[in-house]
């Protein structure tokens, strides 16, 4: 039984501490001065003249204590990340890439504190478009994302060399696809879920050919097989084996 495909989620950045004149502790800053806000946030960079708004390059350490602090270094516009930069979350997650209005937008890389990582396109703070997600165990997905999940065309490669290529919907295989096992078995058909249940055709390295119901990428349920020696069997299968 193959493990379930994990869904991808990215935290949307919030950077509401900037540009709040009533919360400022220090007077209006000069270029390069460190400004401290009442919530514990402090920033250094290119402020607009006679303003608390960062525009240009800068660094902010956001309010909190100990491991709760988050840090952003990069481009600002109107007081929030816009352009390119690096945002490090308090839990150790890190995003590096393009920002728009305080959120990841465009190309970037998100590295989780557990070493999972995503590289590709972002929109509104989450993976949208084409990209690659690599799990800590080496499992890799390359293809299309929608709202942080595998969606549309993609290729999922497991650490043992097995591979599924085809359609994904909301994080799991759903639609036409091909599953290729490391022993040479190839199952092509219509897949229904991340357990790789399907209806289709399987051919193994010996030349045996099966057509029918599939569960966990193996013949399971009703089907028929034509062996390489010409013998045939039609009926029920369990875990890849015919019930005679």
PDB file of C-alpha atoms in Angstrom:
ATOM      1  CA  UNK A   1       0.000   0.000   0.000  1.00  0.00           C
ATOM      2  CA  UNK A   2       1.498   3.290  -1.061  1.00  0.00           C
ATOM      3  CA  UNK A   3       1.452   6.159   1.390  1.00  0.00           C
ATOM      4  CA  UNK A   4      -1.040   8.952   0.915  1.00  0.00           C
ATOM      5  CA  UNK A   5       0.132  12.016  -0.944  1.00  0.00           C
ATOM      6  CA  UNK A   6       0.500  14.920   1.436  1.00  0.00           C
ATOM      7  CA  UNK A   7      -1.156  18.215   0.665  1.00  0.00           C
ATOM      8  CA  UNK A   8       0.922  21.350   0.396  1.00  0.00           C
ATOM      9  CA  UNK A   9       0.123  24.416   2.484  1.00  0.00           C
ATOM     10  CA  UNK A  10       1.962  27.719   2.769  1.00  0.00           C
ATOM     11  CA  UNK A  11       1.396  30.323   5.473  1.00  0.00           C
ATOM     12  CA  UNK A  12       0.338  33.694   4.078  1.00  0.00           C
ATOM     13  CA  UNK A  13       2.595  36.458   5.347  1.00  0.00           C
ATOM     14  CA  UNK A  14       1.186  39.266   7.427  1.00  0.00           C
ATOM     15  CA  UNK A  15       3.201  42.432   7.891  1.00  0.00           C
ATOM     16  CA  UNK A  16       0.804  44.791   9.611  1.00  0.00           C
ATOM     17  CA  UNK A  17       3.340  46.296  12.030  1.00  0.00           C
ATOM     18  CA  UNK A  18       4.774  48.826   9.592  1.00  0.00           C
ATOM     19  CA  UNK A  19       3.699  52.392   8.920  1.00  0.00           C
ATOM     20  CA  UNK A  20       1.679  52.892  12.148  1.00  0.00           C
ATOM     21  CA  UNK A  21       2.675  56.328  13.358  1.00  0.00           C
ATOM     22  CA  UNK A  22       0.831  56.046  16.668  1.00  0.00           C
ATOM     23  CA  UNK A  23       2.917  53.020  17.649  1.00  0.00           C
ATOM     24  CA  UNK A  24       6.320  54.518  17.004  1.00  0.00           C
ATOM     25  CA  UNK A  25       8.701  54.872  19.926  1.00  0.00           C
ATOM     26  CA  UNK A  26      11.526  56.711  18.183  1.00  0.00           C
ATOM     27  CA  UNK A  27      11.100  60.037  16.336  1.00  0.00           C
ATOM     28  CA  UNK A  28      10.922  60.134  12.541  1.00  0.00           C
ATOM     29  CA  UNK A  29      13.924  58.198  11.211  1.00  0.00           C
ATOM     30  CA  UNK A  30      16.814  59.262   9.088  1.00  0.00           C
ATOM     31  CA  UNK A  31      18.263  57.007   6.371  1.00  0.00           C
ATOM     32  CA  UNK A  32      19.628  53.799   7.889  1.00  0.00           C
ATOM     33  CA  UNK A  33      18.280  54.481  11.385  1.00  0.00           C
ATOM     34  CA  UNK A  34      16.721  51.650  13.403  1.00  0.00           C
ATOM     35  CA  UNK A  35      13.055  52.312  14.207  1.00  0.00           C
ATOM     36  CA  UNK A  36      11.362  50.456  17.066  1.00  0.00           C
ATOM     37  CA  UNK A  37       7.582  50.009  17.238  1.00  0.00           C
ATOM     38  CA  UNK A  38       5.513  49.521  20.380  1.00  0.00           C
ATOM     39  CA  UNK A  39       4.744  45.860  19.554  1.00  0.00           C
ATOM     40  CA  UNK A  40       8.466  45.030  19.560  1.00  0.00           C
ATOM     41  CA  UNK A  41       8.966  45.212  15.790  1.00  0.00           C
ATOM     42  CA  UNK A  42      12.093  47.061  14.717  1.00  0.00           C
ATOM     43  CA  UNK A  43      13.192  48.008  11.222  1.00  0.00           C
ATOM     44  CA  UNK A  44      16.161  49.534   9.455  1.00  0.00           C
ATOM     45  CA  UNK A  45      16.323  50.726   5.876  1.00  0.00           C
ATOM     46  CA  UNK A  46      15.203  53.306   3.374  1.00  0.00           C
ATOM     47  CA  UNK A  47      12.318  55.283   4.883  1.00  0.00           C
ATOM     48  CA  UNK A  48      10.408  57.946   2.982  1.00  0.00           C
ATOM     49  CA  UNK A  49      11.414  61.492   4.019  1.00  0.00           C
ATOM     50  CA  UNK A  50       9.488  62.599   7.132  1.00  0.00           C
ATOM     51  CA  UNK A  51       7.655  59.270   7.182  1.00  0.00           C
ATOM     52  CA  UNK A  52       7.634  55.889   8.897  1.00  0.00           C
ATOM     53  CA  UNK A  53       7.081  54.070   5.597  1.00  0.00           C
ATOM     54  CA  UNK A  54       9.860  51.875   4.234  1.00  0.00           C
ATOM     55  CA  UNK A  55      10.525  52.186   0.508  1.00  0.00           C
ATOM     56  CA  UNK A  56      13.551  50.434  -0.938  1.00  0.00           C
ATOM     57  CA  UNK A  57      15.849  47.948   0.774  1.00  0.00           C
ATOM     58  CA  UNK A  58      15.399  47.198   4.452  1.00  0.00           C
ATOM     59  CA  UNK A  59      15.291  44.728   7.320  1.00  0.00           C
ATOM     60  CA  UNK A  60      12.496  44.153   9.838  1.00  0.00           C
ATOM     61  CA  UNK A  61      12.359  41.893  12.875  1.00  0.00           C
ATOM     62  CA  UNK A  62       8.688  41.502  13.748  1.00  0.00           C
ATOM     63  CA  UNK A  63       7.254  41.627  17.262  1.00  0.00           C
ATOM     64  CA  UNK A  64       7.363  38.680  19.593  1.00  0.00           C
ATOM     65  CA  UNK A  65       9.814  37.054  21.908  1.00  0.00           C
ATOM     66  CA  UNK A  66      12.295  34.232  21.505  1.00  0.00           C
ATOM     67  CA  UNK A  67      11.253  31.757  18.816  1.00  0.00           C
ATOM     68  CA  UNK A  68       8.135  33.792  17.948  1.00  0.00           C
ATOM     69  CA  UNK A  69      10.113  36.471  16.121  1.00  0.00           C
ATOM     70  CA  UNK A  70      10.060  36.590  12.336  1.00  0.00           C
ATOM     71  CA  UNK A  71      12.511  38.431  10.089  1.00  0.00           C
ATOM     72  CA  UNK A  72      12.283  39.919   6.606  1.00  0.00           C
ATOM     73  CA  UNK A  73      15.190  41.257   4.572  1.00  0.00           C
ATOM     74  CA  UNK A  74      14.658  42.680   1.112  1.00  0.00           C
ATOM     75  CA  UNK A  75      12.686  45.185  -0.926  1.00  0.00           C
ATOM     76  CA  UNK A  76       9.875  47.273   0.547  1.00  0.00           C
ATOM     77  CA  UNK A  77       7.218  49.435  -1.043  1.00  0.00           C
ATOM     78  CA  UNK A  78       4.650  51.371   0.996  1.00  0.00           C
ATOM     79  CA  UNK A  79       5.934  49.710   4.139  1.00  0.00           C
ATOM     80  CA  UNK A  80       5.458  46.055   3.148  1.00  0.00           C
ATOM     81  CA  UNK A  81       7.579  43.507   1.272  1.00  0.00           C
ATOM     82  CA  UNK A  82       7.416  44.178  -2.461  1.00  0.00           C
ATOM     83  CA  UNK A  83      10.095  42.942  -4.848  1.00  0.00           C
ATOM     84  CA  UNK A  84      12.594  40.276  -3.808  1.00  0.00           C
ATOM     85  CA  UNK A  85      13.558  39.221  -0.309  1.00  0.00           C
ATOM     86  CA  UNK A  86      13.836  36.563   2.368  1.00  0.00           C
ATOM     87  CA  UNK A  87      11.221  36.003   5.097  1.00  0.00           C
ATOM     88  CA  UNK A  88      12.130  33.729   8.016  1.00  0.00           C
ATOM     89  CA  UNK A  89       9.227  32.628  10.220  1.00  0.00           C
ATOM     90  CA  UNK A  90       9.514  32.163  13.953  1.00  0.00           C
ATOM     91  CA  UNK A  91       9.119  28.385  13.605  1.00  0.00           C
ATOM     92  CA  UNK A  92      12.077  28.165  11.204  1.00  0.00           C
ATOM     93  CA  UNK A  93      10.162  28.077   7.906  1.00  0.00           C
ATOM     94  CA  UNK A  94      11.822  30.255   5.257  1.00  0.00           C
ATOM     95  CA  UNK A  95      10.638  31.822   2.010  1.00  0.00           C
ATOM     96  CA  UNK A  96      13.002  33.399  -0.507  1.00  0.00           C
ATOM     97  CA  UNK A  97      11.808  34.978  -3.719  1.00  0.00           C
ATOM     98  CA  UNK A  98       9.404  37.544  -5.108  1.00  0.00           C
ATOM     99  CA  UNK A  99       6.815  39.438  -3.038  1.00  0.00           C
ATOM    100  CA  UNK A 100       3.755  41.530  -3.853  1.00  0.00           C
ATOM    101  CA  UNK A 101       1.916  43.478  -1.140  1.00  0.00           C
ATOM    102  CA  UNK A 102       3.476  41.412   1.640  1.00  0.00           C
ATOM    103  CA  UNK A 103       2.815  37.973   0.131  1.00  0.00           C
ATOM    104  CA  UNK A 104       4.850  35.568  -1.997  1.00  0.00           C
ATOM    105  CA  UNK A 105       3.951  36.269  -5.627  1.00  0.00           C
ATOM    106  CA  UNK A 106       6.007  35.163  -8.609  1.00  0.00           C
ATOM    107  CA  UNK A 107       8.985  32.797  -8.400  1.00  0.00           C
ATOM    108  CA  UNK A 108      10.306  31.619  -5.071  1.00  0.00           C
ATOM    109  CA  UNK A 109      11.360  28.815  -2.739  1.00  0.00           C
ATOM    110  CA  UNK A 110       9.702  27.832   0.539  1.00  0.00           C
ATOM    111  CA  UNK A 111      11.743  25.646   2.915  1.00  0.00           C
ATOM    112  CA  UNK A 112       9.892  24.110   5.853  1.00  0.00           C
ATOM    113  CA  UNK A 113      11.472  23.596   9.250  1.00  0.00           C
ATOM    114  CA  UNK A 114      11.151  19.807   8.636  1.00  0.00           C
ATOM    115  CA  UNK A 115      13.197  20.202   5.390  1.00  0.00           C
ATOM    116  CA  UNK A 116      10.286  19.734   2.983  1.00  0.00           C
ATOM    117  CA  UNK A 117      10.678  22.328   0.237  1.00  0.00           C
ATOM    118  CA  UNK A 118       8.781  23.870  -2.657  1.00  0.00           C
ATOM    119  CA  UNK A 119      10.320  25.676  -5.629  1.00  0.00           C
ATOM    120  CA  UNK A 120       8.180  27.369  -8.226  1.00  0.00           C
ATOM    121  CA  UNK A 121       5.434  29.879  -8.807  1.00  0.00           C
ATOM    122  CA  UNK A 122       3.392  31.570  -6.075  1.00  0.00           C
ATOM    123  CA  UNK A 123       0.193  33.592  -6.156  1.00  0.00           C
ATOM    124  CA  UNK A 124      -1.444  35.215  -3.122  1.00  0.00           C
ATOM    125  CA  UNK A 125       0.998  33.541  -0.762  1.00  0.00           C
ATOM    126  CA  UNK A 126       0.595  29.911  -1.878  1.00  0.00           C
ATOM    127  CA  UNK A 127       1.915  27.697  -4.696  1.00  0.00           C
ATOM    128  CA  UNK A 128      -0.022  28.362  -7.890  1.00  0.00           C
ATOM    129  CA  UNK A 129       1.280  27.465 -11.341  1.00  0.00           C
ATOM    130  CA  UNK A 130       4.228  25.187 -12.038  1.00  0.00           C
ATOM    131  CA  UNK A 131       6.677  23.995  -9.421  1.00  0.00           C
ATOM    132  CA  UNK A 132       8.441  21.169  -7.609  1.00  0.00           C
ATOM    133  CA  UNK A 133       7.696  19.897  -4.103  1.00  0.00           C
ATOM    134  CA  UNK A 134      10.343  17.684  -2.461  1.00  0.00           C
ATOM    135  CA  UNK A 135       9.491  15.745   0.703  1.00  0.00           C
ATOM    136  CA  UNK A 136      12.106  14.980   3.341  1.00  0.00           C
ATOM    137  CA  UNK A 137      12.096  11.276   2.396  1.00  0.00           C
ATOM    138  CA  UNK A 138      13.022  12.168  -1.200  1.00  0.00           C
ATOM    139  CA  UNK A 139       9.561  11.782  -2.742  1.00  0.00           C
ATOM    140  CA  UNK A 140       9.227  14.452  -5.440  1.00  0.00           C
ATOM    141  CA  UNK A 141       6.283  16.039  -7.255  1.00  0.00           C
ATOM    142  CA  UNK A 142       6.809  18.120 -10.397  1.00  0.00           C
ATOM    143  CA  UNK A 143       3.927  19.777 -12.162  1.00  0.00           C
ATOM    144  CA  UNK A 144       0.972  22.074 -11.704  1.00  0.00           C
ATOM    145  CA  UNK A 145      -0.292  23.507  -8.400  1.00  0.00           C
ATOM    146  CA  UNK A 146      -3.522  25.242  -7.450  1.00  0.00           C
ATOM    147  CA  UNK A 147      -3.993  26.942  -4.064  1.00  0.00           C
ATOM    148  CA  UNK A 148      -1.120  24.987  -2.552  1.00  0.00           C
ATOM    149  CA  UNK A 149      -2.143  21.525  -3.787  1.00  0.00           C
ATOM    150  CA  UNK A 150      -1.102  19.214  -6.643  1.00  0.00           C
ATOM    151  CA  UNK A 151      -3.600  19.985  -9.386  1.00  0.00           C
ATOM    152  CA  UNK A 152      -3.799  19.272 -13.149  1.00  0.00           C
ATOM    153  CA  UNK A 153      -0.795  17.593 -14.852  1.00  0.00           C
ATOM    154  CA  UNK A 154       2.106  16.310 -12.789  1.00  0.00           C
ATOM    155  CA  UNK A 155       4.651  13.588 -12.070  1.00  0.00           C
ATOM    156  CA  UNK A 156       5.043  12.038  -8.609  1.00  0.00           C
ATOM    157  CA  UNK A 157       8.261  10.042  -8.112  1.00  0.00           C
ATOM    158  CA  UNK A 158       8.714   7.875  -5.010  1.00  0.00           C
ATOM    159  CA  UNK A 159      12.000   7.063  -3.305  1.00  0.00           C
ATOM    160  CA  UNK A 160      11.838   3.412  -4.445  1.00  0.00           C
ATOM    161  CA  UNK A 161      11.704   4.517  -8.082  1.00  0.00           C
ATOM    162  CA  UNK A 162       7.957   4.046  -8.608  1.00  0.00           C
ATOM    163  CA  UNK A 163       6.351   6.891 -10.537  1.00  0.00           C
ATOM    164  CA  UNK A 164       2.872   8.192 -11.309  1.00  0.00           C
ATOM    165  CA  UNK A 165       2.364  10.565 -14.225  1.00  0.00           C
ATOM    166  CA  UNK A 166      -1.004  12.022 -15.052  1.00  0.00           C
ATOM    167  CA  UNK A 167      -3.901  14.101 -13.763  1.00  0.00           C
ATOM    168  CA  UNK A 168      -4.226  15.396 -10.198  1.00  0.00           C
ATOM    169  CA  UNK A 169      -7.220  17.036  -8.527  1.00  0.00           C
ATOM    170  CA  UNK A 170      -6.946  18.738  -5.131  1.00  0.00           C
ATOM    171  CA  UNK A 171      -3.764  16.974  -4.124  1.00  0.00           C
ATOM    172  CA  UNK A 172      -4.309  13.421  -5.363  1.00  0.00           C
ATOM    173  CA  UNK A 173      -4.286  11.410  -8.598  1.00  0.00           C
ATOM    174  CA  UNK A 174      -7.647  11.700 -10.300  1.00  0.00           C
ATOM    175  CA  UNK A 175      -8.148  11.113 -14.009  1.00  0.00           C
ATOM    176  CA  UNK A 176      -6.031   9.550 -16.735  1.00  0.00           C
ATOM    177  CA  UNK A 177      -2.542   8.498 -15.726  1.00  0.00           C
ATOM    178  CA  UNK A 178       0.253   5.947 -15.894  1.00  0.00           C
ATOM    179  CA  UNK A 179       1.839   4.232 -12.886  1.00  0.00           C
ATOM    180  CA  UNK A 180       5.262   2.682 -13.496  1.00  0.00           C
ATOM    181  CA  UNK A 181       6.705   0.438 -10.778  1.00  0.00           C
ATOM    182  CA  UNK A 182      10.414  -0.170 -10.264  1.00  0.00           C
ATOM    183  CA  UNK A 183      10.014  -3.812 -11.344  1.00  0.00           C
ATOM    184  CA  UNK A 184       8.879  -2.710 -14.804  1.00  0.00           C
ATOM    185  CA  UNK A 185       5.130  -3.124 -14.265  1.00  0.00           C
ATOM    186  CA  UNK A 186       3.167  -0.371 -16.009  1.00  0.00           C
ATOM    187  CA  UNK A 187      -0.505   0.385 -15.263  1.00  0.00           C
ATOM    188  CA  UNK A 188      -2.385   2.836 -17.448  1.00  0.00           C
ATOM    189  CA  UNK A 189      -5.969   3.947 -16.978  1.00  0.00           C
ATOM    190  CA  UNK A 190      -8.352   6.180 -15.069  1.00  0.00           C
ATOM    191  CA  UNK A 191      -7.266   6.772 -11.462  1.00  0.00           C
ATOM    192  CA  UNK A 192      -9.587   7.781  -8.639  1.00  0.00           C
ATOM    193  CA  UNK A 193      -7.543   8.651  -5.501  1.00  0.00           C
ATOM    194  CA  UNK A 194      -4.136   8.732  -3.816  1.00  0.00           C
ATOM    195  CA  UNK A 195      -4.378   4.998  -3.036  1.00  0.00           C
ATOM    196  CA  UNK A 196      -3.931   4.570  -6.810  1.00  0.00           C
ATOM    197  CA  UNK A 197      -7.251   2.787  -7.289  1.00  0.00           C
ATOM    198  CA  UNK A 198      -8.077   2.691 -10.983  1.00  0.00           C
ATOM    199  CA  UNK A 199      -9.567   0.885 -13.915  1.00  0.00           C
ATOM    200  CA  UNK A 200      -7.208   0.169 -16.753  1.00  0.00           C
ATOM    201  CA  UNK A 201      -4.485  -2.043 -18.174  1.00  0.00           C
ATOM    202  CA  UNK A 202      -1.291  -3.367 -16.549  1.00  0.00           C
ATOM    203  CA  UNK A 203       1.668  -4.951 -18.322  1.00  0.00           C
ATOM    204  CA  UNK A 204       4.579  -6.467 -16.385  1.00  0.00           C
ATOM    205  CA  UNK A 205       8.200  -7.097 -17.362  1.00  0.00           C
ATOM    206  CA  UNK A 206       7.402 -10.708 -18.350  1.00  0.00           C
ATOM    207  CA  UNK A 207       4.872  -9.582 -20.956  1.00  0.00           C
ATOM    208  CA  UNK A 208       1.763 -10.590 -18.986  1.00  0.00           C
ATOM    209  CA  UNK A 209      -1.140  -8.230 -19.722  1.00  0.00           C
ATOM    210  CA  UNK A 210      -4.031  -7.498 -17.332  1.00  0.00           C
ATOM    211  CA  UNK A 211      -7.182  -5.486 -17.957  1.00  0.00           C
ATOM    212  CA  UNK A 212      -9.701  -4.594 -15.265  1.00  0.00           C
ATOM    213  CA  UNK A 213      -9.938  -3.111 -11.782  1.00  0.00           C
ATOM    214  CA  UNK A 214      -6.804  -1.911  -9.976  1.00  0.00           C
ATOM    215  CA  UNK A 215      -6.141  -1.161  -6.318  1.00  0.00           C
ATOM    216  CA  UNK A 216      -2.886   0.287  -4.994  1.00  0.00           C
ATOM    217  CA  UNK A 217      -1.461  -0.028  -8.510  1.00  0.00           C
ATOM    218  CA  UNK A 218      -2.079  -3.807  -8.588  1.00  0.00           C
ATOM    219  CA  UNK A 219      -4.778  -5.975 -10.207  1.00  0.00           C
ATOM    220  CA  UNK A 220      -7.593  -6.188  -7.664  1.00  0.00           C
ATOM    221  CA  UNK A 221     -11.286  -6.901  -8.275  1.00  0.00           C
ATOM    222  CA  UNK A 222     -12.752  -8.112 -11.552  1.00  0.00           C
ATOM    223  CA  UNK A 223     -10.463  -8.443 -14.533  1.00  0.00           C
ATOM    224  CA  UNK A 224      -8.793 -10.659 -17.084  1.00  0.00           C
ATOM    225  CA  UNK A 225      -5.178 -11.507 -17.812  1.00  0.00           C
ATOM    226  CA  UNK A 226      -3.383 -12.836 -20.851  1.00  0.00           C
ATOM    227  CA  UNK A 227      -0.072 -14.459 -19.914  1.00  0.00           C
ATOM    228  CA  UNK A 228       3.026 -14.266 -22.091  1.00  0.00           C
ATOM    229  CA  UNK A 229       2.634 -18.003 -22.863  1.00  0.00           C
ATOM    230  CA  UNK A 230      -0.858 -17.410 -24.242  1.00  0.00           C
ATOM    231  CA  UNK A 231      -2.862 -18.738 -21.273  1.00  0.00           C
ATOM    232  CA  UNK A 232      -5.820 -16.655 -20.095  1.00  0.00           C
ATOM    233  CA  UNK A 233      -7.772 -16.107 -16.901  1.00  0.00           C
ATOM    234  CA  UNK A 234     -10.894 -14.032 -16.229  1.00  0.00           C
ATOM    235  CA  UNK A 235     -12.374 -13.523 -12.799  1.00  0.00           C
ATOM    236  CA  UNK A 236     -11.466 -12.052  -9.411  1.00  0.00           C
ATOM    237  CA  UNK A 237      -8.002 -10.802  -8.417  1.00  0.00           C
ATOM    238  CA  UNK A 238      -6.588  -9.947  -4.972  1.00  0.00           C
ATOM    239  CA  UNK A 239      -3.380  -7.995  -4.384  1.00  0.00           C
ATOM    240  CA  UNK A 240      -2.202  -8.739  -7.904  1.00  0.00           C
ATOM    241  CA  UNK A 241      -2.975 -12.481  -7.865  1.00  0.00           C
ATOM    242  CA  UNK A 242      -5.883 -14.350  -9.550  1.00  0.00           C
ATOM    243  CA  UNK A 243      -8.376 -16.196  -7.335  1.00  0.00           C
ATOM    244  CA  UNK A 244      -8.710 -19.587  -9.018  1.00  0.00           C
TER     245      UNK A 244
END
